[in-house]
Coordinates of C-alpha atoms (C1' of nucleotides) in Angstrom, one line a residue:
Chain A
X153 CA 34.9 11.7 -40.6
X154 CA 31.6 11.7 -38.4
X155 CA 30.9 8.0 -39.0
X156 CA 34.6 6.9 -38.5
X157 CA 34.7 8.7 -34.9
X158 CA 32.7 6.7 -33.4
X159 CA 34.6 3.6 -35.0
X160 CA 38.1 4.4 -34.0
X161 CA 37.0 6.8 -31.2
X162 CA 33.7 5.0 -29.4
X163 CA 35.4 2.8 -27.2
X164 CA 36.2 -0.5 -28.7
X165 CA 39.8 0.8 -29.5
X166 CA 41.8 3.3 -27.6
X167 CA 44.5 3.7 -30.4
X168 CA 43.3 6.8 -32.3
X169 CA 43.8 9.9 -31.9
X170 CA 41.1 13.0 -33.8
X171 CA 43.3 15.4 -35.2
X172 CA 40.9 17.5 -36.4
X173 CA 41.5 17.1 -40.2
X174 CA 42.1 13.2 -39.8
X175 CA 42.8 10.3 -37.4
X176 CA 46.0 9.0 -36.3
X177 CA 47.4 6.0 -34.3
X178 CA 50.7 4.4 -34.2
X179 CA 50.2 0.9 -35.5
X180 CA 52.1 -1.4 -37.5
X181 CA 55.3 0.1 -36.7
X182 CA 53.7 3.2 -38.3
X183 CA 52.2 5.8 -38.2
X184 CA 48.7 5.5 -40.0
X185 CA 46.4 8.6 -41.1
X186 CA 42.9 8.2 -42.4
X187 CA 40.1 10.5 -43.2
X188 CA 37.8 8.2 -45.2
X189 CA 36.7 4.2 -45.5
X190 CA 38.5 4.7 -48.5
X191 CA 42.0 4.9 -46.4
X192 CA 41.7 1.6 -45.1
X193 CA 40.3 -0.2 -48.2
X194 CA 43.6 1.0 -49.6
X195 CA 46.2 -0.4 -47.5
X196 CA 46.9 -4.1 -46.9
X197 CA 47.4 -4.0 -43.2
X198 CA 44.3 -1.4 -42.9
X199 CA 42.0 -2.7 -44.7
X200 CA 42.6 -6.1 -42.4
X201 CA 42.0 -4.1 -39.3
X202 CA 39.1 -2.6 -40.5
X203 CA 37.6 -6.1 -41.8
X204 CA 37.0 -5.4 -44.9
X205 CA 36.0 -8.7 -45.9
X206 CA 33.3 -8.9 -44.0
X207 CA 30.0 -8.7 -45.1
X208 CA 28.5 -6.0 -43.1
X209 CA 26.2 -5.1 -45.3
X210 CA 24.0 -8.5 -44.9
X211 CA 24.7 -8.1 -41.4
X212 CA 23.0 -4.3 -41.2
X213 CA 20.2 -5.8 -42.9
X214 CA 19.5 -9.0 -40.5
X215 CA 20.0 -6.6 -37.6
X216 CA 17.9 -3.7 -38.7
X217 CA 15.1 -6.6 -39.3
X218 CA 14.8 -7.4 -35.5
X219 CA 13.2 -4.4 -33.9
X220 CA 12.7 -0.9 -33.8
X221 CA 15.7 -0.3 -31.2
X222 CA 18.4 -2.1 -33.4
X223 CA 16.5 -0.2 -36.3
X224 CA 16.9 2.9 -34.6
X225 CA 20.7 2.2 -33.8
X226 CA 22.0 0.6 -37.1
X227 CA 20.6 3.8 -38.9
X228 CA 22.1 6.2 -36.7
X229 CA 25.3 4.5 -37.2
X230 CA 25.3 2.8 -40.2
X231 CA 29.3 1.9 -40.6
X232 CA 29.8 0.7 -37.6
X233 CA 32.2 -2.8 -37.3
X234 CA 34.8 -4.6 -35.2
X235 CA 37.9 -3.8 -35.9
X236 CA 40.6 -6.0 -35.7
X237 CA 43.7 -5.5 -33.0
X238 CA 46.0 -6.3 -31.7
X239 CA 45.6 -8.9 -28.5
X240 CA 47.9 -7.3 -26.3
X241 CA 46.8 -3.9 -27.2
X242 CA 43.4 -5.0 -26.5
X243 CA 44.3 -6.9 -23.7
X244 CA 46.1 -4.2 -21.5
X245 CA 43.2 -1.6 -23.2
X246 CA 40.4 -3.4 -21.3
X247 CA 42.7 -3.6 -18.3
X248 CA 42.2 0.0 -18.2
X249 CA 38.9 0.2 -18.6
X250 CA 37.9 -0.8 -15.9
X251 CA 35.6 1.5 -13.3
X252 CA 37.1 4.8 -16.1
X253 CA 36.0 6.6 -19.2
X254 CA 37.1 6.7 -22.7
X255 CA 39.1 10.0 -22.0
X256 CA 40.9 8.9 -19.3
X257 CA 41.4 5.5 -20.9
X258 CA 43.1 7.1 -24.1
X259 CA 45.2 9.3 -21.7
X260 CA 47.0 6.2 -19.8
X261 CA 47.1 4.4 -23.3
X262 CA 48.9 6.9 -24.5
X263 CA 50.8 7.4 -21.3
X264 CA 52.0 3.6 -21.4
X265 CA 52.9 4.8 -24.9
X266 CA 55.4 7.4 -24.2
X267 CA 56.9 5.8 -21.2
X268 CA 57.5 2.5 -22.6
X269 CA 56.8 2.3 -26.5
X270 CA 59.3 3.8 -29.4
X271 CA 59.2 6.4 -31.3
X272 CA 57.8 6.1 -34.7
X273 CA 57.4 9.3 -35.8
X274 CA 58.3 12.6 -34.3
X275 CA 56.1 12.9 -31.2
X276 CA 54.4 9.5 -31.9
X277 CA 54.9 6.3 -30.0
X278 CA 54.0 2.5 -30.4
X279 CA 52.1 0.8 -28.4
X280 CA 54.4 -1.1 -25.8
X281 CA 55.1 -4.6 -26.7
X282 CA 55.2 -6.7 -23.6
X283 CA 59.2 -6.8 -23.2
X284 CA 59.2 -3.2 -23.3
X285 CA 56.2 -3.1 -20.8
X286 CA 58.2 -5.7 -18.6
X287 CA 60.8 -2.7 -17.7
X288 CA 57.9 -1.4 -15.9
X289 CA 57.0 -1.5 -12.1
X290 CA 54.1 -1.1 -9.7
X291 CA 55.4 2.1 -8.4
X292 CA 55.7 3.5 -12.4
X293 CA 52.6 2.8 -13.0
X294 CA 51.2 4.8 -10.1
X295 CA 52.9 7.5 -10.9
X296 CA 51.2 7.3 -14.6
X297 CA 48.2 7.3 -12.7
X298 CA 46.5 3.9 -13.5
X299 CA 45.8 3.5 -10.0
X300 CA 43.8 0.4 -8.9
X301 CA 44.8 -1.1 -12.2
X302 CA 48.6 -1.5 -11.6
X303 CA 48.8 -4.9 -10.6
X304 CA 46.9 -5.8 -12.9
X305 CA 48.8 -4.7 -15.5
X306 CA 52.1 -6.7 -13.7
X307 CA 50.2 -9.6 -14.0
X308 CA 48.8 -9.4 -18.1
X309 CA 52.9 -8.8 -18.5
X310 CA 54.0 -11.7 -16.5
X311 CA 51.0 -13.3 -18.4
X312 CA 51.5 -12.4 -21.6
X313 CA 52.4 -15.6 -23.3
X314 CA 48.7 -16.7 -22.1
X315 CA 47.6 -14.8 -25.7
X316 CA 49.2 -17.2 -28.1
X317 CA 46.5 -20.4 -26.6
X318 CA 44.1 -18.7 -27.5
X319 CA 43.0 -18.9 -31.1
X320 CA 43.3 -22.7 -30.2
X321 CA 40.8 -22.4 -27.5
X322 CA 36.5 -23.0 -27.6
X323 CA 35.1 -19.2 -26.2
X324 CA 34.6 -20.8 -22.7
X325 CA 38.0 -22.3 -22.4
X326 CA 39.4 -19.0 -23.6
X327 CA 37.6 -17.1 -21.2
X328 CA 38.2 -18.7 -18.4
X329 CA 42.0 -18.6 -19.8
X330 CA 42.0 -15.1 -19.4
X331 CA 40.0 -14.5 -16.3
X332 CA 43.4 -16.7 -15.1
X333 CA 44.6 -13.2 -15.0
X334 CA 44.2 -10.8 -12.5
X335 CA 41.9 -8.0 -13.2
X336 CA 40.1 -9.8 -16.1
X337 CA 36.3 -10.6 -14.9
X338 CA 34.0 -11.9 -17.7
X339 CA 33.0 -8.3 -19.3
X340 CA 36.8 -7.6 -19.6
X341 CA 37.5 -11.0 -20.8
X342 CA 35.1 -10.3 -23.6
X343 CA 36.4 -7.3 -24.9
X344 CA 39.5 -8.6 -25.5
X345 CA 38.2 -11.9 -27.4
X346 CA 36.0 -9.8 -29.4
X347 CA 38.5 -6.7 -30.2
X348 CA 41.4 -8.7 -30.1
X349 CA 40.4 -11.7 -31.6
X350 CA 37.6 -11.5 -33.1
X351 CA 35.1 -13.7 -31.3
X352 CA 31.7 -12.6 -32.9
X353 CA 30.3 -14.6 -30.6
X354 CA 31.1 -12.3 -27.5
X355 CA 28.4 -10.0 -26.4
X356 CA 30.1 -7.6 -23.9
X357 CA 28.1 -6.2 -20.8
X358 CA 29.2 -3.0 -19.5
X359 CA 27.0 -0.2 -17.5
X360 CA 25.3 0.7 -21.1
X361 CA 24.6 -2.6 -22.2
X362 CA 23.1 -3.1 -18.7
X363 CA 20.8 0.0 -19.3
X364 CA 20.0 -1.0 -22.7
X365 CA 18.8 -4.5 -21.7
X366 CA 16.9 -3.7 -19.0
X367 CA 14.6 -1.0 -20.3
X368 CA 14.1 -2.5 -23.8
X369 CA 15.0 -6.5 -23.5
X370 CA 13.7 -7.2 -20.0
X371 CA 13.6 -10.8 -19.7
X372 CA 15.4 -11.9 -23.6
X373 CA 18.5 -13.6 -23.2
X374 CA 21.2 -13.0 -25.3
X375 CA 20.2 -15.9 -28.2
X376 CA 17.8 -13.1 -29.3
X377 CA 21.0 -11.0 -31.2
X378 CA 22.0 -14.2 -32.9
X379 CA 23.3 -14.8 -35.6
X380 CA 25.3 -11.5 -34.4
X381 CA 25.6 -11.1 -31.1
X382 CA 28.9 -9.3 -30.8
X383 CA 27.6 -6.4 -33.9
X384 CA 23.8 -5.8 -32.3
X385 CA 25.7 -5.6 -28.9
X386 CA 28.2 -2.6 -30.2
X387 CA 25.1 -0.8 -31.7
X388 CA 23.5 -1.0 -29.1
X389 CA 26.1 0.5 -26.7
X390 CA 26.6 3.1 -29.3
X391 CA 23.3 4.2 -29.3
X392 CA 22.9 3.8 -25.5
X393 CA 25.4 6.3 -25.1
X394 CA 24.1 8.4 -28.0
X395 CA 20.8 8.7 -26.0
X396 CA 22.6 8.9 -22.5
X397 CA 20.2 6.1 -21.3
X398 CA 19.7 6.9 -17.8
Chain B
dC60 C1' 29.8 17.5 -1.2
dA61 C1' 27.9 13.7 -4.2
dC62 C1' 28.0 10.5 -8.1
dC63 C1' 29.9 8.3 -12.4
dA64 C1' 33.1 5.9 -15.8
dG65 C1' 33.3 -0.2 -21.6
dG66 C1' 34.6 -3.7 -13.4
dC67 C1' 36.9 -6.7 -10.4
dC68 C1' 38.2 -8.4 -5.9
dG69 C1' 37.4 -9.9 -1.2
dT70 C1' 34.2 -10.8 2.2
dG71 C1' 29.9 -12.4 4.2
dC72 C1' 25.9 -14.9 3.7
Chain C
dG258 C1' 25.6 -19.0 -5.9
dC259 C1' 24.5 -13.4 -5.0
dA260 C1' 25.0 -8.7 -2.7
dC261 C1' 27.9 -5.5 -1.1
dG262 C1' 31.8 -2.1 -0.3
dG263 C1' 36.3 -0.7 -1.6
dC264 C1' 39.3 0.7 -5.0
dA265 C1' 42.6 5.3 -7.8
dT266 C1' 41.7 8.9 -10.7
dG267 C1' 39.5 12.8 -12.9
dG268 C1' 35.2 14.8 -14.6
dT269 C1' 30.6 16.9 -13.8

DNA sequence: CACCAGGCCGTGC
DNA sequence: GCACGGCATGGT
């Protein structure tokens, strides 16, 4: 339970909900409860979004093998990975996490949820495709309090089909794809490639990251986490905000 | 009251 | 190209 928190509820997906005896989202059409790796190994669909296939293991290894900080990090979170979801889901996530923390992000995810997704499940809503977010308008929004973020959002819908290029697309030409919409600047445009479709290339730079690389990589560019970029920068972050780098 | 949170935009230089 | 302030909201 400890190790998954920090993999469904650390930031790089705003789906999952801690229930106390397990986790839920609504994904899939469904409703999904886990309380062990075991729980997505499993399931077809799960074990997919929990890339299974991966080898992390070698990964850990290679990682652990670069420094003490990395060291430090992959122990203290050993199970750590990218999930894979969703693009829109991750798209409109990132939207909202912009300048806001991982509480108030899950509160306007689920928000979006209740106002524009179905019901699955008694009291549990999908994620809004984007013709369900499309009934939406700039004045709704407010009023669900995304703030700064609500044109934005009108733009990802009115953008949407953008998403389907992608996959086709070198990172650069995908990035600069998405930063055709408004609200997406290169950290959020990273996010989404790397949660939503799983670019292990991207190396995300938020306020932690920033910390992180100043006080322990001053002056290494971002070839040092190679061959993976996109797994030293999530322990990293993790453990950034496990020590509360100041 | 201040400052911050998985930033981005517009402006000025 | 880079630095800066503004931006909605809620928490500390």
């Amino acid at each position: 339970m400890q190790e998954l928190r920090e993999i469904l509820t650390g930031g790089q997906s705003f789906s999952w909900k801690d229930e106390g005896n397990c986790f839920s989202a609504v994904l899939n059409e469904k409703v999904y409860r886990v309380t062990s790796e075991e729980d997505f190994l499993k399931d077809p669909w799960l074990k997919n979004y929990y890339d299974a296939d991966f080898d992390y293991s070698l990964a850990r290894e290679t990682i652990k093998s670069k420094d003490g900080i990395l060291a430090s990090a992959v122990e203290a979170f050993p199970s750590l990975r990218i999930l894979r979801q969703d693009p829109w889901i991750a798209l409109i996530s990132f939207i909202l996490s912009q300048n806001n923390n991982i509480k108030r992000i899950t509160g306007l995810y689920n928000a979006l949820s209740q106002a524009y997704g179905h019901e699955v499940e008694k009291g549990y809503y999908s994620f809004p495709t984007p013709e369900e977010l499309s009934r939406t308008s700039i004045a709704e929004l407010r009023k669900l309090r995304v703030g700064f973020r609500d044109s934005y959002i009108m733009d990802a819908i009115q953008k949407a089909d953008i998403l389907k290029e992608i996959d086709s697309l070198e990172y650069d030409e995908a990035e600069k794809k998405l930063m055709s919409i408004r609200g997406i600047g290169k950290k959020v445009a990273s996010c989404v490639l790397l949660f939503g479709f799983h670019r292990m290339e991207a190396f995300p730079v938020d306020v932690w990251i920033r910390k992180v690389l100043e006080k322990y990589y001053p002056g290494k560019g971002l070839e040092y986490f190679e061959p993976y970029p996109a797994l030293c920068q999530q322990y990293l972050f993790s453990y950034a905000r496990f020590l509360k780098l100041e």
